[in-house]
Amino acid sequence: MSSELKELKSQQRQVRSTFDGVRQFITKYKRDKQEEQIETRMEILEEAMKKLYVLRRKIEVLTEEADERDLMDSKAEPAELKARLTALVDKRQTENSAIIQQAEDTYCELKAALKLLRPKQNPESSSGSSRATNQAGCTALSTVKLPEIRLPNFGGKIRDWVTFRDMFRSLIHRNQQLTDIDKFTYLRSSLVGEPLQEIGMIEITAANYVIAWELLQKRYENKKLIVKSHIDALFAVEPLKRENYESLCHLISEYERNLQMLDKIGEDTSKWSTILVHMVCARLDAATLRNWETHHSSTEYT
């Protein structure tokens, strides 16, 4: 391990110690003595999370470079070398995503707990102040506890983008009860891998939420690639090896799901029946295909 990588991992441990320090503050909090420290602790937590994103990116790059050097020094054949490198990259990405996810879960937990420690305000003045703050685009945090909203993780697969986008818009982006800081927090916590890296260097502020969201849309809102991914998925459906009800249901479900998504993004699949029947029949086992042909005695293909 290089000295630079050791230093980065040492800094990462310091960030985790910062999280532990905030947790200890919350656990032992005494309102009469520590109320004035809440906002400062909130700022410390924000800075620690931003620092962790930067550190993880640097650690990931250095680790990948070290893996590549080690593999290049081996005497493996090119094909084996490529396969091993791909496996290592996948492993590193999975590890990095897990670390980021754990840190974000801790961050959201601590942030919500700190908000609950704040003194209660007059509902009318708090509501007015919150609206003014959000409209001005400043970096103040919301004064309400983040609600429990379950979002799917988006890891960069273009085929998953439309589902994630629509759900995020519905639950978070258009939710007027959330500040832009809260929306940014939800956005980060629902991203893993490449999408998270895409916005990882953007500072967590209310004004930057819109920038981050538009950056993701620009990166993944590509109809040509989305259509291609769903068509590829249709061709990639595994054929049935033997007569099996569950496998047949899965095959049909895969076709229906991808066709629905294609229709949703504007592709008219209503006239695809001939080719679709051919594709499905080509993936049936011999027994199921024989039953289908017996049942479907018409001379028409569909």
GROMACS .gro file of C-alpha atoms in nm:
model
  302
    1MET     CA    1   0.000   0.000   0.000
    2SER     CA    2   0.139   0.338  -0.103
    3SER     CA    3   0.196   0.614   0.151
    4GLU     CA    4  -0.064   0.830  -0.024
    5LEU     CA    5  -0.327   0.558   0.005
    6LYS     CA    6  -0.241   0.506   0.374
    7GLU     CA    7  -0.286   0.879   0.436
    8LEU     CA    8  -0.624   0.883   0.260
    9LYS     CA    9  -0.747   0.588   0.464
   10SER     CA   10  -0.626   0.760   0.779
   11GLN     CA   11  -0.831   1.065   0.684
   12GLN     CA   12  -1.128   0.839   0.620
   13ARG     CA   13  -1.098   0.702   0.975
   14GLN     CA   14  -1.095   1.061   1.102
   15VAL     CA   15  -1.422   1.127   0.919
   16ARG     CA   16  -1.576   0.824   1.086
   17SER     CA   17  -1.448   0.952   1.421
   18THR     CA   18  -1.627   1.277   1.345
   19PHE     CA   19  -1.951   1.085   1.293
   20ASP     CA   20  -1.892   0.907   1.624
   21GLY     CA   21  -1.832   1.242   1.793
   22VAL     CA   22  -2.163   1.380   1.663
   23ARG     CA   23  -2.340   1.063   1.777
   24GLN     CA   24  -2.189   1.099   2.125
   25PHE     CA   25  -2.304   1.463   2.136
   26ILE     CA   26  -2.659   1.353   2.054
   27THR     CA   27  -2.654   1.073   2.311
   28LYS     CA   28  -2.526   1.293   2.596
   29TYR     CA   29  -2.702   1.613   2.488
   30LYS     CA   30  -2.801   1.858   2.765
   31ARG     CA   31  -3.024   2.137   2.642
   32ASP     CA   32  -2.933   2.389   2.913
   33LYS     CA   33  -2.561   2.364   2.832
   34GLN     CA   34  -2.535   2.256   2.468
   35GLU     CA   35  -2.828   2.403   2.277
   36GLU     CA   36  -2.605   2.662   2.109
   37GLN     CA   37  -2.381   2.387   1.970
   38ILE     CA   38  -2.647   2.219   1.754
   39GLU     CA   39  -2.592   2.430   1.440
   40THR     CA   40  -2.216   2.395   1.469
   41ARG     CA   41  -2.247   2.017   1.502
   42MET     CA   42  -2.471   2.021   1.195
   43GLU     CA   43  -2.203   2.207   0.999
   44ILE     CA   44  -1.935   1.963   1.117
   45LEU     CA   45  -2.152   1.672   1.000
   46GLU     CA   46  -2.208   1.833   0.658
   47GLU     CA   47  -1.837   1.897   0.606
   48ALA     CA   48  -1.745   1.544   0.712
   49MET     CA   49  -1.985   1.393   0.459
   50LYS     CA   50  -1.853   1.612   0.178
   51LYS     CA   51  -1.497   1.520   0.270
   52LEU     CA   52  -1.582   1.150   0.266
   53TYR     CA   53  -1.714   1.169  -0.091
   54VAL     CA   54  -1.384   1.322  -0.205
   55LEU     CA   55  -1.174   1.073  -0.009
   56ARG     CA   56  -1.363   0.772  -0.141
   57ARG     CA   57  -1.313   0.885  -0.500
   58LYS     CA   58  -0.938   0.929  -0.448
   59ILE     CA   59  -0.908   0.595  -0.265
   60GLU     CA   60  -1.099   0.419  -0.540
   61VAL     CA   61  -0.876   0.562  -0.815
   62LEU     CA   62  -0.552   0.474  -0.633
   63THR     CA   63  -0.675   0.123  -0.551
   64GLU     CA   64  -0.773   0.058  -0.913
   65GLU     CA   65  -0.433   0.177  -1.032
   66ALA     CA   66  -0.259  -0.055  -0.783
   67ASP     CA   67  -0.475  -0.349  -0.894
   68GLU     CA   68  -0.389  -0.283  -1.258
   69ARG     CA   69  -0.016  -0.269  -1.182
   70ASP     CA   70  -0.030  -0.597  -0.988
   71LEU     CA   71  -0.215  -0.770  -1.270
   72MET     CA   72   0.017  -0.636  -1.537
   73ASP     CA   73   0.311  -0.781  -1.345
   74SER     CA   74   0.155  -1.127  -1.357
   75LYS     CA   75   0.214  -1.371  -1.641
   76ALA     CA   76  -0.152  -1.430  -1.718
   77GLU     CA   77  -0.282  -1.457  -2.072
   78PRO     CA   78  -0.455  -1.144  -2.215
   79ALA     CA   79  -0.804  -1.297  -2.196
   80GLU     CA   80  -0.751  -1.411  -1.837
   81LEU     CA   81  -0.596  -1.075  -1.751
   82LYS     CA   82  -0.899  -0.891  -1.883
   83ALA     CA   83  -1.141  -1.116  -1.694
   84ARG     CA   84  -0.950  -1.078  -1.367
   85LEU     CA   85  -0.932  -0.701  -1.408
   86THR     CA   86  -1.307  -0.680  -1.475
   87ALA     CA   87  -1.378  -0.891  -1.167
   88LEU     CA   88  -1.154  -0.669  -0.953
   89VAL     CA   89  -1.320  -0.351  -1.080
   90ASP     CA   90  -1.665  -0.492  -1.003
   91LYS     CA   91  -1.550  -0.595  -0.658
   92ARG     CA   92  -1.403  -0.252  -0.584
   93GLN     CA   93  -1.717  -0.075  -0.704
   94THR     CA   94  -1.933  -0.294  -0.484
   95GLU     CA   95  -1.712  -0.229  -0.182
   96ASN     CA   96  -1.707   0.145  -0.247
   97SER     CA   97  -2.084   0.160  -0.290
   98ALA     CA   98  -2.133  -0.029   0.036
   99ILE     CA   99  -1.905   0.211   0.225
  100ILE     CA  100  -2.078   0.516   0.077
  101GLN     CA  101  -2.422   0.373   0.150
  102GLN     CA  102  -2.332   0.300   0.512
  103ALA     CA  103  -2.190   0.649   0.557
  104GLU     CA  104  -2.499   0.810   0.403
  105ASP     CA  105  -2.729   0.607   0.627
  106THR     CA  106  -2.532   0.725   0.930
  107TYR     CA  107  -2.530   1.085   0.801
  108CYS     CA  108  -2.909   1.089   0.750
  109GLU     CA  109  -2.967   0.930   1.091
  110LEU     CA  110  -2.747   1.184   1.270
  111LYS     CA  111  -2.883   1.479   1.075
  112ALA     CA  112  -3.242   1.385   1.160
  113ALA     CA  113  -3.147   1.342   1.527
  114LEU     CA  114  -2.979   1.685   1.539
  115LYS     CA  115  -3.288   1.846   1.389
  116LEU     CA  116  -3.503   1.693   1.661
  117LEU     CA  117  -3.280   1.853   1.924
  118ARG     CA  118  -3.350   2.202   1.791
  119PRO     CA  119  -3.587   2.410   2.003
  120LYS     CA  120  -3.944   2.408   1.873
  121GLN     CA  121  -4.047   2.722   1.686
  122ASN     CA  122  -4.378   2.895   1.628
  123PRO     CA  123  -4.543   2.703   1.340
  124GLU     CA  124  -4.637   3.017   1.144
  125SER     CA  125  -4.298   3.188   1.171
  126SER     CA  126  -4.118   2.860   1.107
  127SER     CA  127  -4.327   2.792   0.796
  128GLY     CA  128  -4.279   3.143   0.660
  129SER     CA  129  -3.907   3.138   0.731
  130SER     CA  130  -3.867   2.797   0.567
  131ARG     CA  131  -4.043   2.912   0.250
  132ALA     CA  132  -3.837   3.229   0.229
  133THR     CA  133  -3.517   3.037   0.283
  134ASN     CA  134  -3.601   2.784   0.014
  135GLN     CA  135  -3.698   3.051  -0.236
  136ALA     CA  136  -3.380   3.245  -0.173
  137GLY     CA  137  -3.175   2.932  -0.234
  138CYS     CA  138  -2.959   2.969   0.075
  139THR     CA  139  -2.798   2.674   0.251
  140ALA     CA  140  -3.008   2.667   0.570
  141LEU     CA  141  -3.136   2.323   0.666
  142SER     CA  142  -3.503   2.238   0.706
  143THR     CA  143  -3.647   2.233   1.056
  144VAL     CA  144  -3.852   1.916   1.013
  145LYS     CA  145  -3.749   1.556   1.053
  146LEU     CA  146  -3.696   1.385   0.720
  147PRO     CA  147  -3.994   1.158   0.653
  148GLU     CA  148  -3.943   0.788   0.591
  149ILE     CA  149  -3.950   0.766   0.211
  150ARG     CA  150  -3.829   0.445   0.048
  151LEU     CA  151  -3.653   0.498  -0.283
  152PRO     CA  152  -3.492   0.245  -0.515
  153ASN     CA  153  -3.116   0.272  -0.558
  154PHE     CA  154  -2.998   0.385  -0.899
  155GLY     CA  155  -2.660   0.244  -0.994
  156GLY     CA  156  -2.623   0.376  -1.348
  157LYS     CA  157  -2.800   0.108  -1.554
  158ILE     CA  158  -2.968   0.305  -1.830
  159ARG     CA  159  -3.260   0.058  -1.830
  160ASP     CA  160  -3.342   0.157  -1.468
  161TRP     CA  161  -3.330   0.533  -1.524
  162VAL     CA  162  -3.693   0.600  -1.626
  163THR     CA  163  -3.836   0.409  -1.328
  164PHE     CA  164  -3.599   0.581  -1.085
  165ARG     CA  165  -3.656   0.925  -1.243
  166ASP     CA  166  -4.035   0.904  -1.228
  167MET     CA  167  -4.041   0.777  -0.870
  168PHE     CA  168  -3.791   1.038  -0.752
  169ARG     CA  169  -3.986   1.317  -0.921
  170SER     CA  170  -4.311   1.201  -0.765
  171LEU     CA  171  -4.188   1.140  -0.409
  172ILE     CA  172  -3.907   1.394  -0.372
  173HIS     CA  173  -3.850   1.644  -0.653
  174ARG     CA  174  -4.209   1.777  -0.654
  175ASN     CA  175  -4.260   1.746  -0.279
  176GLN     CA  176  -4.319   2.101  -0.156
  177GLN     CA  177  -4.280   1.998   0.209
  178LEU     CA  178  -3.909   1.927   0.155
  179THR     CA  179  -3.637   2.189   0.127
  180ASP     CA  180  -3.381   2.163  -0.151
  181ILE     CA  181  -3.121   2.053   0.105
  182ASP     CA  182  -3.349   1.761   0.203
  183LYS     CA  183  -3.404   1.675  -0.163
  184PHE     CA  184  -3.028   1.676  -0.221
  185THR     CA  185  -2.984   1.443   0.078
  186TYR     CA  186  -3.243   1.202  -0.058
  187LEU     CA  187  -3.085   1.217  -0.403
  188ARG     CA  188  -2.738   1.127  -0.274
  189SER     CA  189  -2.872   0.849  -0.052
  190SER     CA  190  -3.048   0.682  -0.346
  191LEU     CA  191  -2.745   0.679  -0.580
  192VAL     CA  192  -2.464   0.424  -0.588
  193GLY     CA  193  -2.161   0.375  -0.807
  194GLU     CA  194  -2.126   0.585  -1.121
  195PRO     CA  195  -2.426   0.822  -1.068
  196LEU     CA  196  -2.302   0.906  -0.719
  197GLN     CA  197  -1.955   0.982  -0.856
  198GLU     CA  198  -2.119   1.200  -1.122
  199ILE     CA  199  -2.243   1.445  -0.858
  200GLY     CA  200  -2.000   1.353  -0.579
  201MET     CA  201  -1.789   1.667  -0.612
  202ILE     CA  202  -2.086   1.905  -0.602
  203GLU     CA  203  -2.111   2.091  -0.273
  204ILE     CA  204  -2.422   2.012  -0.070
  205THR     CA  205  -2.620   2.337  -0.083
  206ALA     CA  206  -2.981   2.422  -0.166
  207ALA     CA  207  -2.880   2.601  -0.486
  208ASN     CA  208  -2.671   2.305  -0.604
  209TYR     CA  209  -2.956   2.054  -0.576
  210VAL     CA  210  -3.104   2.164  -0.908
  211ILE     CA  211  -2.759   2.153  -1.066
  212ALA     CA  212  -2.704   1.795  -0.947
  213TRP     CA  213  -3.047   1.677  -1.064
  214GLU     CA  214  -3.007   1.837  -1.407
  215LEU     CA  215  -2.660   1.684  -1.439
  216LEU     CA  216  -2.804   1.337  -1.383
  217GLN     CA  217  -3.083   1.401  -1.633
  218LYS     CA  218  -2.832   1.519  -1.892
  219ARG     CA  219  -2.621   1.208  -1.833
  220TYR     CA  220  -2.897   0.943  -1.836
  221GLU     CA  221  -3.193   1.100  -2.022
  222ASN     CA  222  -3.091   0.943  -2.354
  223LYS     CA  223  -3.393   0.793  -2.529
  224LYS     CA  224  -3.187   0.611  -2.792
  225LEU     CA  225  -2.983   0.429  -2.527
  226ILE     CA  226  -3.289   0.362  -2.310
  227VAL     CA  227  -3.478   0.207  -2.604
  228LYS     CA  228  -3.172   0.002  -2.697
  229SER     CA  229  -3.133  -0.126  -2.341
  230HIS     CA  230  -3.492  -0.256  -2.331
  231ILE     CA  231  -3.465  -0.418  -2.674
  232ASP     CA  232  -3.138  -0.578  -2.566
  233ALA     CA  233  -3.320  -0.707  -2.257
  234LEU     CA  234  -3.585  -0.870  -2.478
  235PHE     CA  235  -3.320  -1.054  -2.676
  236ALA     CA  236  -3.133  -1.150  -2.358
  237VAL     CA  237  -3.423  -1.336  -2.194
  238GLU     CA  238  -3.302  -1.685  -2.111
  239PRO     CA  239  -3.480  -1.972  -2.293
  240LEU     CA  240  -3.669  -2.236  -2.096
  241LYS     CA  241  -3.469  -2.556  -2.045
  242ARG     CA  242  -3.771  -2.765  -1.946
  243GLU     CA  243  -4.145  -2.735  -1.899
  244ASN     CA  244  -4.191  -2.522  -1.587
  245TYR     CA  245  -4.478  -2.292  -1.488
  246GLU     CA  246  -4.268  -2.046  -1.286
  247SER     CA  247  -4.004  -2.014  -1.557
  248LEU     CA  248  -4.274  -1.953  -1.819
  249CYS     CA  249  -4.430  -1.681  -1.599
  250HIS     CA  250  -4.088  -1.520  -1.557
  251LEU     CA  251  -4.028  -1.523  -1.933
  252ILE     CA  252  -4.365  -1.361  -2.005
  253SER     CA  253  -4.315  -1.110  -1.723
  254GLU     CA  254  -3.978  -1.001  -1.863
  255TYR     CA  255  -4.131  -0.937  -2.203
  256GLU     CA  256  -4.429  -0.751  -2.062
  257ARG     CA  257  -4.216  -0.534  -1.835
  258ASN     CA  258  -3.978  -0.422  -2.109
  259LEU     CA  259  -4.259  -0.366  -2.358
  260GLN     CA  260  -4.446  -0.152  -2.105
  261MET     CA  261  -4.135   0.059  -2.051
  262LEU     CA  262  -4.089   0.099  -2.427
  263ASP     CA  263  -4.451   0.213  -2.460
  264LYS     CA  264  -4.405   0.449  -2.169
  265ILE     CA  265  -4.118   0.633  -2.338
  266GLY     CA  266  -4.304   0.669  -2.665
  267GLU     CA  267  -4.224   0.356  -2.866
  268ASP     CA  268  -4.531   0.207  -3.035
  269THR     CA  269  -4.499  -0.169  -2.981
  270SER     CA  270  -4.856  -0.250  -3.085
  271LYS     CA  271  -4.738  -0.369  -3.427
  272TRP     CA  272  -4.452  -0.583  -3.300
  273SER     CA  273  -4.668  -0.891  -3.239
  274THR     CA  274  -4.525  -1.102  -3.523
  275ILE     CA  275  -4.161  -1.065  -3.422
  276LEU     CA  276  -4.249  -1.093  -3.051
  277VAL     CA  277  -4.434  -1.421  -3.099
  278HIS     CA  278  -4.135  -1.555  -3.289
  279MET     CA  279  -3.896  -1.444  -3.013
  280VAL     CA  280  -4.107  -1.596  -2.736
  281CYS     CA  281  -4.161  -1.925  -2.922
  282ALA     CA  282  -3.785  -1.950  -2.985
  283ARG     CA  283  -3.734  -1.945  -2.607
  284LEU     CA  284  -3.988  -2.214  -2.518
  285ASP     CA  285  -3.883  -2.565  -2.429
  286ALA     CA  286  -3.994  -2.843  -2.664
  287ALA     CA  287  -4.292  -2.957  -2.453
  288THR     CA  288  -4.433  -2.605  -2.400
  289LEU     CA  289  -4.382  -2.517  -2.766
  290ARG     CA  290  -4.566  -2.833  -2.873
  291ASN     CA  291  -4.858  -2.746  -2.643
  292TRP     CA  292  -4.863  -2.392  -2.781
  293GLU     CA  293  -4.871  -2.510  -3.143
  294THR     CA  294  -5.146  -2.760  -3.062
  295HIS     CA  295  -5.356  -2.491  -2.892
  296HIS     CA  296  -5.282  -2.226  -3.156
  297SER     CA  297  -5.408  -2.415  -3.461
  298SER     CA  298  -5.472  -2.104  -3.674
  299THR     CA  299  -5.277  -2.064  -3.999
  300GLU     CA  300  -5.203  -1.703  -3.900
  301TYR     CA  301  -4.867  -1.656  -3.728
  302THR     CA  302  -5.011  -1.448  -3.443
   0.00000   0.00000   0.00000
